[in-house]
GROMACS .gro file of C-alpha atoms in nm:
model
  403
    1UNK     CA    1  -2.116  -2.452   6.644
    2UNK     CA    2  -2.172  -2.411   6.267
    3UNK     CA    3  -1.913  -2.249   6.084
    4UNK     CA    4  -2.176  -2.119   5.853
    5UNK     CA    5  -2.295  -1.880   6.111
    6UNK     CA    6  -2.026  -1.784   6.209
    7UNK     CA    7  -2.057  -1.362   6.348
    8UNK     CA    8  -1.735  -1.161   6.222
    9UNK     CA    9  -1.613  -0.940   6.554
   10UNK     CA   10  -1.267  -0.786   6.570
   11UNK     CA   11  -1.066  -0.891   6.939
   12UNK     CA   12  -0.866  -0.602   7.089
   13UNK     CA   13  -0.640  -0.850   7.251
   14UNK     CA   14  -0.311  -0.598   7.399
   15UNK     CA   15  -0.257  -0.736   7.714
   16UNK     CA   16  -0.503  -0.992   7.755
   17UNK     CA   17  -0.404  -1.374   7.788
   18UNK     CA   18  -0.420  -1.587   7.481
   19UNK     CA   19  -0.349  -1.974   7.511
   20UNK     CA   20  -0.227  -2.174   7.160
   21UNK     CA   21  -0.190  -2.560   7.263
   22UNK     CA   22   0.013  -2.681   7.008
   23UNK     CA   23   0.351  -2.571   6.857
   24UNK     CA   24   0.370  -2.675   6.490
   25UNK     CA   25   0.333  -2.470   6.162
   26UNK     CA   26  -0.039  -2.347   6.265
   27UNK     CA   27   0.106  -2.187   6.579
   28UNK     CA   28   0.387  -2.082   6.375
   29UNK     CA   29   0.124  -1.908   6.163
   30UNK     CA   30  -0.087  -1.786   6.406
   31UNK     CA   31   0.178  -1.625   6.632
   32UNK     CA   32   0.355  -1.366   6.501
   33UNK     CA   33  -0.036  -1.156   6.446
   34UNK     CA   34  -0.138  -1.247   6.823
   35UNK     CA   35   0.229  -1.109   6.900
   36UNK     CA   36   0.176  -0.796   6.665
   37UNK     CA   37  -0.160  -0.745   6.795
   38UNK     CA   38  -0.007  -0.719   7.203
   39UNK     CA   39  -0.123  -1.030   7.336
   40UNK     CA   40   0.035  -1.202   7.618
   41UNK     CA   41   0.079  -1.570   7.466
   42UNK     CA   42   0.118  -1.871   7.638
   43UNK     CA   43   0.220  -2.171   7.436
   44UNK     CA   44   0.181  -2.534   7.560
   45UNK     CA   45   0.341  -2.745   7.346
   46UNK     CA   46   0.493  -3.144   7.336
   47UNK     CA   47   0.717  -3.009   7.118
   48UNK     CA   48   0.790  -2.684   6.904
   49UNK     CA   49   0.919  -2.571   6.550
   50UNK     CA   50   1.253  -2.404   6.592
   51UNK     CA   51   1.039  -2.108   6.438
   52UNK     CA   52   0.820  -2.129   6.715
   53UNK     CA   53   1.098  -2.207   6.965
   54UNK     CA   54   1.281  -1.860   6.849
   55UNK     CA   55   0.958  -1.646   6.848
   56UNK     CA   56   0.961  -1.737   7.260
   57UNK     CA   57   1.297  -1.665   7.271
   58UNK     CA   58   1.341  -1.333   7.129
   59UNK     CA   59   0.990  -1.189   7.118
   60UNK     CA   60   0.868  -1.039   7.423
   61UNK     CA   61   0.474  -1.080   7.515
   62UNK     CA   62   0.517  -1.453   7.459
   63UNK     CA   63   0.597  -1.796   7.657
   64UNK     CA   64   0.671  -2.134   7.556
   65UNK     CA   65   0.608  -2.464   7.815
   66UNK     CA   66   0.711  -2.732   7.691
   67UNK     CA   67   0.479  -3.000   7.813
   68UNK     CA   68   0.166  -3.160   7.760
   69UNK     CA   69  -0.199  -3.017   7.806
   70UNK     CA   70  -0.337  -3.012   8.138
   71UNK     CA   71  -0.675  -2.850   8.304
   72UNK     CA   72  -0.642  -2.582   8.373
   73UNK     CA   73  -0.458  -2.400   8.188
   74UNK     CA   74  -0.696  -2.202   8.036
   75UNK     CA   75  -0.772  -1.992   8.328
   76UNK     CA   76  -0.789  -1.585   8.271
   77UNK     CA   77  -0.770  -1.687   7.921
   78UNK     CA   78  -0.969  -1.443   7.663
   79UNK     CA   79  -0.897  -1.648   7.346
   80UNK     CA   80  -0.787  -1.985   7.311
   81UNK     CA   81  -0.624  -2.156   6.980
   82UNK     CA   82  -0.633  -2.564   6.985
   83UNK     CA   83  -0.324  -2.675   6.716
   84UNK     CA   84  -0.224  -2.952   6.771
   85UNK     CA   85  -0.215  -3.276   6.614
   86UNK     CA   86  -0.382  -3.485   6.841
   87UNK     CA   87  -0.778  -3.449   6.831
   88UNK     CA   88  -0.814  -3.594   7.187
   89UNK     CA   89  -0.631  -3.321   7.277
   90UNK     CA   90  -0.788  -3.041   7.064
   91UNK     CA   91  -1.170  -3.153   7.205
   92UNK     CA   92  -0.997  -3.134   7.552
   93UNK     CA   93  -0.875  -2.787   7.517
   94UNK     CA   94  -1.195  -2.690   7.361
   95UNK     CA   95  -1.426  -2.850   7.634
   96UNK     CA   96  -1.247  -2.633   7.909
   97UNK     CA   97  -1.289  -2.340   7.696
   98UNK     CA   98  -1.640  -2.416   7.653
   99UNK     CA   99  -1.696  -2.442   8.046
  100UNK     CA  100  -1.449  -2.134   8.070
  101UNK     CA  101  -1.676  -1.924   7.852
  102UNK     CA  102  -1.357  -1.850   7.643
  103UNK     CA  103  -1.425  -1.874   7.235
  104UNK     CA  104  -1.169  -2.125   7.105
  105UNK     CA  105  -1.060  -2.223   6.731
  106UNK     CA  106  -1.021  -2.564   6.687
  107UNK     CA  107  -0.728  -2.609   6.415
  108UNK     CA  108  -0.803  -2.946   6.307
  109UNK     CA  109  -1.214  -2.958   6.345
  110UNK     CA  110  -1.346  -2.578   6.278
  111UNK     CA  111  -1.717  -2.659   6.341
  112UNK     CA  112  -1.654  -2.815   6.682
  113UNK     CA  113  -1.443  -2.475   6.826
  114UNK     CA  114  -1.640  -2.220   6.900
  115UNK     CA  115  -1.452  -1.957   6.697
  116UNK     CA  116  -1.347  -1.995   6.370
  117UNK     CA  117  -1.034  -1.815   6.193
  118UNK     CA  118  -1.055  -1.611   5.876
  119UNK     CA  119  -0.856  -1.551   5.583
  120UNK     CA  120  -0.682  -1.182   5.664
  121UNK     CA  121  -0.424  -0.948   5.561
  122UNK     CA  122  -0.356  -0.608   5.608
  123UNK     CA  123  -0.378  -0.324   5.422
  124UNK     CA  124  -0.334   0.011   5.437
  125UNK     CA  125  -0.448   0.078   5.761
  126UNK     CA  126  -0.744  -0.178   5.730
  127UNK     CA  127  -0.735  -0.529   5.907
  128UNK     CA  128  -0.978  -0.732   5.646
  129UNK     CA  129  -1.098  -1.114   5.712
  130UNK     CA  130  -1.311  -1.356   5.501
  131UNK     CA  131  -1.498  -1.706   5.606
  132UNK     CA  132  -1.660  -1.944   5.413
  133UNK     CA  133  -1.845  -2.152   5.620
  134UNK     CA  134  -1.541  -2.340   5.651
  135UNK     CA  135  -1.384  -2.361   5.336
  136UNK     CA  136  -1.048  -2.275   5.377
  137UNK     CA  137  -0.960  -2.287   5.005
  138UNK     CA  138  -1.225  -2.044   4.903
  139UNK     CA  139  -1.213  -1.833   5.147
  140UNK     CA  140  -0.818  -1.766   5.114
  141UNK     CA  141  -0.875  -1.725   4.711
  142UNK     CA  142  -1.140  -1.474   4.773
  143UNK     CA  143  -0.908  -1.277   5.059
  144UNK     CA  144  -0.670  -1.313   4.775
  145UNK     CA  145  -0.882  -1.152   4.504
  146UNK     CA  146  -0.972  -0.854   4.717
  147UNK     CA  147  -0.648  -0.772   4.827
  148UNK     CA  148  -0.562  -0.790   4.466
  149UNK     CA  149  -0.781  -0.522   4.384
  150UNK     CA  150  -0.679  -0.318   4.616
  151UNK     CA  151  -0.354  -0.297   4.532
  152UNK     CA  152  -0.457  -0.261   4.153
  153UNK     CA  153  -0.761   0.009   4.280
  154UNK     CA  154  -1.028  -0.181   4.158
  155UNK     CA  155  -1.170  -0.108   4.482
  156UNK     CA  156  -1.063   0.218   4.692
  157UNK     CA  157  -0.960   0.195   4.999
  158UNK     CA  158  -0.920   0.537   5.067
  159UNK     CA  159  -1.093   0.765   5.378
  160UNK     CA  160  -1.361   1.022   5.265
  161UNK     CA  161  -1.121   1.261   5.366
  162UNK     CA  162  -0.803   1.152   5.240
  163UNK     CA  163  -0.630   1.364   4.983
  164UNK     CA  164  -0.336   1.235   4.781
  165UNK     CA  165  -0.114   1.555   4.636
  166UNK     CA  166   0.257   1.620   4.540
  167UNK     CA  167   0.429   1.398   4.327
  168UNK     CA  168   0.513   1.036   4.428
  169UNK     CA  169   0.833   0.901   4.268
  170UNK     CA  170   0.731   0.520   4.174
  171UNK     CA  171   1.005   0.266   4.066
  172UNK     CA  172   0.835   0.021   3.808
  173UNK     CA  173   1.037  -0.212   3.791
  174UNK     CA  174   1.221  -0.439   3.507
  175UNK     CA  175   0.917  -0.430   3.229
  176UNK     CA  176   0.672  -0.717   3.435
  177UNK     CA  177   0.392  -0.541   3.541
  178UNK     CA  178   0.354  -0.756   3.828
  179UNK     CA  179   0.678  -0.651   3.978
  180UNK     CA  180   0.599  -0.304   4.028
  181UNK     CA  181   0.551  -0.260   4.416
  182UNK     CA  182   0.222  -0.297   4.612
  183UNK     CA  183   0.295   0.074   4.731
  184UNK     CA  184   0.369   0.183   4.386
  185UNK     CA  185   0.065   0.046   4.220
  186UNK     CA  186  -0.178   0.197   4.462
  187UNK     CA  187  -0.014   0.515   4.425
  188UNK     CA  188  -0.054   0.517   4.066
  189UNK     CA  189  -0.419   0.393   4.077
  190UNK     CA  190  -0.530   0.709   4.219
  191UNK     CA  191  -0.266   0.961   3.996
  192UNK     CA  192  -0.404   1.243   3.812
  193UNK     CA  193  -0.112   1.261   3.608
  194UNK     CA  194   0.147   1.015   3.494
  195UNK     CA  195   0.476   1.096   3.354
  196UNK     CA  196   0.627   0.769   3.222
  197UNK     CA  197   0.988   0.675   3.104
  198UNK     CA  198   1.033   0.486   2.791
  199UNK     CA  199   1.120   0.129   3.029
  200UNK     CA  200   0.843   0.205   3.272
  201UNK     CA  201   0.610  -0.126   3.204
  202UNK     CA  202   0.324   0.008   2.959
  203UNK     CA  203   0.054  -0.261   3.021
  204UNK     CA  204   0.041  -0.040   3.378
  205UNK     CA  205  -0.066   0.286   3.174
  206UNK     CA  206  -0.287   0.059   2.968
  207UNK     CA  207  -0.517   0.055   3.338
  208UNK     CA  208  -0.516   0.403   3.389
  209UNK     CA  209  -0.854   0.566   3.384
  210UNK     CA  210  -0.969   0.811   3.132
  211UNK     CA  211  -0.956   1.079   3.330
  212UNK     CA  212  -0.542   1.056   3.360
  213UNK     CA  213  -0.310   1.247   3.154
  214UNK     CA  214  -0.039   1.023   3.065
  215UNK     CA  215   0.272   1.244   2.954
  216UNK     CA  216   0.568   0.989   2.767
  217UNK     CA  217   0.869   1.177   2.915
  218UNK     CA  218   1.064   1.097   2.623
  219UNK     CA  219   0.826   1.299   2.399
  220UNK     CA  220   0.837   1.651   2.600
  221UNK     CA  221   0.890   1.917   2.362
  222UNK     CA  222   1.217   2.062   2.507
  223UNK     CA  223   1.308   2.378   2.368
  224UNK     CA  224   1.638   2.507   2.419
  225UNK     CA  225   1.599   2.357   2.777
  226UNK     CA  226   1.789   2.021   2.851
  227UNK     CA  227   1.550   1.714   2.844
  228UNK     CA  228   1.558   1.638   3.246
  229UNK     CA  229   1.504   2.025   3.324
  230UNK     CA  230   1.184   2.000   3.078
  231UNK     CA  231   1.041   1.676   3.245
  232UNK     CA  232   1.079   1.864   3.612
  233UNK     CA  233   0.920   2.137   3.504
  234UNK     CA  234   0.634   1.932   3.417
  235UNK     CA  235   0.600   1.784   3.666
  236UNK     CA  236   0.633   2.058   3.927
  237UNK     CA  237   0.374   2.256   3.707
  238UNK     CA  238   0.106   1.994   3.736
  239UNK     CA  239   0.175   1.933   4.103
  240UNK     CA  240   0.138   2.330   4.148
  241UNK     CA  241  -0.197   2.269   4.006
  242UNK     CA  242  -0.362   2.084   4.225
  243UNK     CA  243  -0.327   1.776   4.016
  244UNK     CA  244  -0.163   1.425   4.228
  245UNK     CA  245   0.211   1.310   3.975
  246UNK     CA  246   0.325   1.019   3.993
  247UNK     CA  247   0.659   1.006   3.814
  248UNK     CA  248   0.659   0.653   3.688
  249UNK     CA  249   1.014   0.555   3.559
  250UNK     CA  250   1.149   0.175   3.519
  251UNK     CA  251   1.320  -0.017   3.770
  252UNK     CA  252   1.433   0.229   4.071
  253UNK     CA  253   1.373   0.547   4.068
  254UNK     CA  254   1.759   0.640   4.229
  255UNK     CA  255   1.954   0.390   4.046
  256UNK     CA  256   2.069   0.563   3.679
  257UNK     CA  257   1.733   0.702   3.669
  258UNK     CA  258   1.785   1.102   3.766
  259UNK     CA  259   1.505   1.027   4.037
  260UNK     CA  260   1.701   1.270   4.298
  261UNK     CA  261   1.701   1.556   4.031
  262UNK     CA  262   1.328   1.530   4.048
  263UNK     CA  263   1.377   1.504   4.396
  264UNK     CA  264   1.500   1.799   4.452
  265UNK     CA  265   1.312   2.011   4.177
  266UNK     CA  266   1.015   1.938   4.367
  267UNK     CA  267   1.154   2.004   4.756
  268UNK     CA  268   1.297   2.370   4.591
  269UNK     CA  269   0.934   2.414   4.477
  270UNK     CA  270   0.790   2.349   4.772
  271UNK     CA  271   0.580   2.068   4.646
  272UNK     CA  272   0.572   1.750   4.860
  273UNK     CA  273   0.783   1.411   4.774
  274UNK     CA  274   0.702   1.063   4.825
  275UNK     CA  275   0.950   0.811   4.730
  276UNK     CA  276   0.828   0.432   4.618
  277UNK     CA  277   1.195   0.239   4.500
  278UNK     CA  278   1.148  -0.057   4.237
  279UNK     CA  279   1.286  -0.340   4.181
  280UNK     CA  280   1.605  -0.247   4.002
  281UNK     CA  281   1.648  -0.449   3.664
  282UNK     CA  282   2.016  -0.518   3.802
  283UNK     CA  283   1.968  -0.795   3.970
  284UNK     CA  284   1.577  -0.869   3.912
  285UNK     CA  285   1.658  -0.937   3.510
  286UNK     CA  286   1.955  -1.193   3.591
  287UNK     CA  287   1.772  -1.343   3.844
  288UNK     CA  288   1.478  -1.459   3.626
  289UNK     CA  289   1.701  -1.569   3.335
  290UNK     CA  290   1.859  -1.790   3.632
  291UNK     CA  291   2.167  -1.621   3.731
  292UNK     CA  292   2.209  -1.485   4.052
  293UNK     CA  293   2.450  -1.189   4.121
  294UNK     CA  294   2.609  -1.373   4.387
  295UNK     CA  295   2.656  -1.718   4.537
  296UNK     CA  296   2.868  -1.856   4.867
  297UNK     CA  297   3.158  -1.976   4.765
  298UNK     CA  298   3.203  -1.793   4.452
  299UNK     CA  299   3.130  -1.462   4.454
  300UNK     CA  300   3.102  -1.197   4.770
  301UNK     CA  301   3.034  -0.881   4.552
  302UNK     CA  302   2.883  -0.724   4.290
  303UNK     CA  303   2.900  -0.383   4.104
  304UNK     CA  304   2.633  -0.247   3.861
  305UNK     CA  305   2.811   0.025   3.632
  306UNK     CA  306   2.608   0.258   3.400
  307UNK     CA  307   2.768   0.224   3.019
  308UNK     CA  308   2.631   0.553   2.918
  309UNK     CA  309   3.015   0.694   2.920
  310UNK     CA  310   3.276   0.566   2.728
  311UNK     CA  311   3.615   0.444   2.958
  312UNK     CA  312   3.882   0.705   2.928
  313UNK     CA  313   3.567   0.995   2.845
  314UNK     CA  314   3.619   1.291   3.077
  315UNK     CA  315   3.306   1.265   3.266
  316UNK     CA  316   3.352   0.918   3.359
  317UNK     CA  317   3.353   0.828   3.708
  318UNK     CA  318   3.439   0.491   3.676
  319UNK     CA  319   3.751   0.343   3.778
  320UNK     CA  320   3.780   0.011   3.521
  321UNK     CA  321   4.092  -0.125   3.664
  322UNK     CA  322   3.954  -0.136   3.955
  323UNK     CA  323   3.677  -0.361   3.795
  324UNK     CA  324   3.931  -0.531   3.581
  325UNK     CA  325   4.116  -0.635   3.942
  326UNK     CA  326   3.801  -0.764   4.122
  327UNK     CA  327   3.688  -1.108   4.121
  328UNK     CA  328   3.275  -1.062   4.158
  329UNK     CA  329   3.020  -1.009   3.941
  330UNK     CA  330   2.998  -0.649   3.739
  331UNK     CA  331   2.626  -0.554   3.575
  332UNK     CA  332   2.652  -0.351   3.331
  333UNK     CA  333   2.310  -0.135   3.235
  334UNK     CA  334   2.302   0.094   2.906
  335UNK     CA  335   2.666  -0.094   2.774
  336UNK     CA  336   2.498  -0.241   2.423
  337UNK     CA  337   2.669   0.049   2.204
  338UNK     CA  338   3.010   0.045   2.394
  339UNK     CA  339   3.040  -0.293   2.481
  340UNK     CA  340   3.372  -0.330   2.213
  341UNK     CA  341   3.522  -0.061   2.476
  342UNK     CA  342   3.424  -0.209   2.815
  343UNK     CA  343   3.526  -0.574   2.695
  344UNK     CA  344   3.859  -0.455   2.610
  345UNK     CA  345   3.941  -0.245   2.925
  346UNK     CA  346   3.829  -0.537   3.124
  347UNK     CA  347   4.051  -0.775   2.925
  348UNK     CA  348   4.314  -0.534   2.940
  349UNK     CA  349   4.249  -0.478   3.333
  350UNK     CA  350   4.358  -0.871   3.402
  351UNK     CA  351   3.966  -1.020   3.347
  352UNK     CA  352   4.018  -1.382   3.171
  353UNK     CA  353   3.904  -1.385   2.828
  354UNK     CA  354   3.682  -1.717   2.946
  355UNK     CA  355   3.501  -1.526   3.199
  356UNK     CA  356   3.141  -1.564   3.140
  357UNK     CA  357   2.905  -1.350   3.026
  358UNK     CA  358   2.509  -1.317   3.013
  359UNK     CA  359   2.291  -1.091   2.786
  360UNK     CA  360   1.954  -1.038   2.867
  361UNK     CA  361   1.735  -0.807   2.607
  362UNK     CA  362   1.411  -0.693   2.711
  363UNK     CA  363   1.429  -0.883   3.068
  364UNK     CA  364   1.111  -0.992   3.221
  365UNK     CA  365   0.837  -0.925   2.940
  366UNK     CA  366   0.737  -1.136   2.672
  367UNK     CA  367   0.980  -1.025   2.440
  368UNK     CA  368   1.272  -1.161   2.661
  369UNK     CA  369   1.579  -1.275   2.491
  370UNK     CA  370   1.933  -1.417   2.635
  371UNK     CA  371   2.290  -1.465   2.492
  372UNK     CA  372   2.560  -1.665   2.651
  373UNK     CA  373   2.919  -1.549   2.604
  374UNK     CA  374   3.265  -1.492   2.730
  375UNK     CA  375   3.409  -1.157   2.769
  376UNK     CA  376   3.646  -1.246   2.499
  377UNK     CA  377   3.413  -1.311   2.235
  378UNK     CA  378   3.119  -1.126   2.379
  379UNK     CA  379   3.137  -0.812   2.165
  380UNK     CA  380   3.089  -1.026   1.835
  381UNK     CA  381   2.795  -1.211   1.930
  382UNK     CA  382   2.637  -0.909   2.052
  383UNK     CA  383   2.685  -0.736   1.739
  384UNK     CA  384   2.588  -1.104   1.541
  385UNK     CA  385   2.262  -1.146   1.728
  386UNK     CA  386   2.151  -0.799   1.699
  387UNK     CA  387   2.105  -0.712   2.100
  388UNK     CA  388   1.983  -0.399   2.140
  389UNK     CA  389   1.876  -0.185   2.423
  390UNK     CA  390   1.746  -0.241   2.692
  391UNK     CA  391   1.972  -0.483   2.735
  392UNK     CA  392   2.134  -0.625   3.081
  393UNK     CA  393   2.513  -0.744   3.081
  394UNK     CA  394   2.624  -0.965   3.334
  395UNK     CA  395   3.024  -1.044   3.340
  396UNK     CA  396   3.172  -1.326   3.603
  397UNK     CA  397   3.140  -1.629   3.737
  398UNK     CA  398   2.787  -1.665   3.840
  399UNK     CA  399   2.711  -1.588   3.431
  400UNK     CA  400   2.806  -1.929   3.336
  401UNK     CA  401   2.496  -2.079   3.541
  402UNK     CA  402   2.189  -2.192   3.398
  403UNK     CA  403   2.376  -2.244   3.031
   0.00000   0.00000   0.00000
């Protein structure tokens, strides 16, 4: 067979016997799809990954024989997969297939199966493949492009008849634009209105289409009302006509972000709510300076605590001996202007003056900048290297790595 020819056909395979000779890291790629997809596997295998080995184990609608290849094993077979990494082997599986009448993929030699395998994902409700004539390489970059711009909608992907309506609260994450979810960046590709927060990532609005209103939250004209009250209003007016919101804040929409207000603005208004979290700058912006918020052996918790209220202010909720006492890792998010007050509660609470301490301005985009510290002098250097928000504090042990 010729690769080159090769006729693109979907196989409805639920219930129908598949054979994959072979249990290395093809059949641990191929599996878990012909599982998804209902088949009733049969694996023949010398040996198996342990991936491969636990698929068997706890999957149903699979088997695993350990043994080698013999004929006949192919009978009542619909589909056949040759993997492993012995050609005699393959050509043996794929010469009973041939005399079976059953397409088989040879793993190792494409053009000498008689099926060939294509470069898929799925999205949204679409199953989409790409071959090359057997070139793997260009046929995975060009699967890779095109699910790209889907998720950027480049290309639409959308029914005739699908209508997208209500507001959609979308969590953009830290600042990348590349961390924003897959969800969240479709959503937004087919908004008729975006209401952005100051830390949503702006190089997203920059691909908005002409057509979009783009509303900067932070620049609603708010009366005598109180900022968030004017932003739902907003958004529950535009929603009411016709028009598809997306409320685009940074990070996660429920994490100090007042997504539930919005929330429930929109349920008492009767306007449907779909919900799209982010990646929460919390741990994402640590993370890519190189400090995780936890690690085995030294640290089995961590607390993120908003700085917007000063300790010892009536409306805080926040119990700061209790963080003093603890020995894991505390994030602190909107703590540049109070950090003199939470460094000194902390120290006062029992935390060692040594303890380390990260600052990360501006985490994730271009403009990225980190201080090292200790919680005794951390206040000073702040203030000396003129941090200012956005700015991510990270106080305990796992601070000190990367340094």
């Amino acid at each position: 067979m010729s690769s080159e020819n090769a006729y693109l056909v979907g196989l409805l395979l639920s219930g129908r016997k598949v054979v994959v000779v072979g249990g290395g890291t093809v059949a641990q790629r191929r599996l878990p799809l012909l599982i998804a997809h209902g088949a009733d596997v049969h694996v023949i295998a010398r040996a198996a990954t342990p991936a491969v080995e636990a698929l068997s184990r706890d999957k149903p609608g699979i088997t695993l024989q350990l043994r080698d290849f013999r004929e006949g094993d192919l009978e009542g077979a619909w589909y056949v997969i040759a993997a492993t990494d012995d050609s005699a082997v393959n050509a043996a599986v794929a010469d009973e297939a041939e005399r079976r009448h059953t397409f088989c993929v040879r793993a190792d030699v494409a053009r000498d199966g008689s099926a060939v395998t294509p470069a898929t994902f799925e999205y949204d409700g679409l199953s989409i493949g790409v071959t090359a004539g057997g070139e793997h390489r260009r046929s995975a970059a060009i699967r890779s492009a095109i699910h790209e711009a889907l998720q950027r909608g480049i290309v639409a992907a959308d029914a005739p008849d699908a209508v997208t309506s209500g507001v959609a609260l979308v969590g953009g994450g830290p600042g990348d634009p590349e961390l924003i979810t897959v969800r969240g960046r479709r959503l937004l590709a087919h908004a008729d209105v975006v209401v952005a927060d100051r830390l949503a990532p702006q190089d997203l609005l920059a691909e908005l289409g002409p057509h979009v209103e783009v509303i900067d939250a932070a620049k609603i004209p708010y009366g005598r009302a109180m900022a968030q009250d004017a932003i739902n209003q907003v958004i529950v007016e535009r929603a009411r006509a016709g028009k598809f919101v997306v409320r685009l804040k940074g990070g996660d929409p429920f994490v100090f972000a007042r997504g539930y207000e919005e929330l429930l603005a929109c349920t008492e208004a009767g306007i449907p709510v779909t919900v799209v979290p982010g990646v929460t700058s919390a741990i994402a912006v640590p993370a890519l300076a190189g400090v995780p918020v936890t690690h085995r052996g030294m640290t089995h918790e961590f607390v993120v605590v908003s700085g917007h209220v000063a300790p010892g202010h009536p409306e805080s909720l926040v119990n700061w001996n209790a963080l003093a006492a603890m020995n894991g890792t505390i994030v602190l998010l909107m703590a540049v202007e109070r950090i003199e007050l939470f460094a000194k509660v902390l120290l006062e609470g029992g935390r060692p003056a040594d303890t380390p301490v990260l600052v990360v301005q501006h985490g994730t985009t271009v403009a990225q900048r980190t201080l090292r510290a200790t919680l005794g002098d951390a206040p000073e250097r702040i203030r000396e290297d003129g941090i200012r928000p956005p700015a991510i504090i990270v106080i305990g042990a796992v601070a000190g790595f990367g340094g």
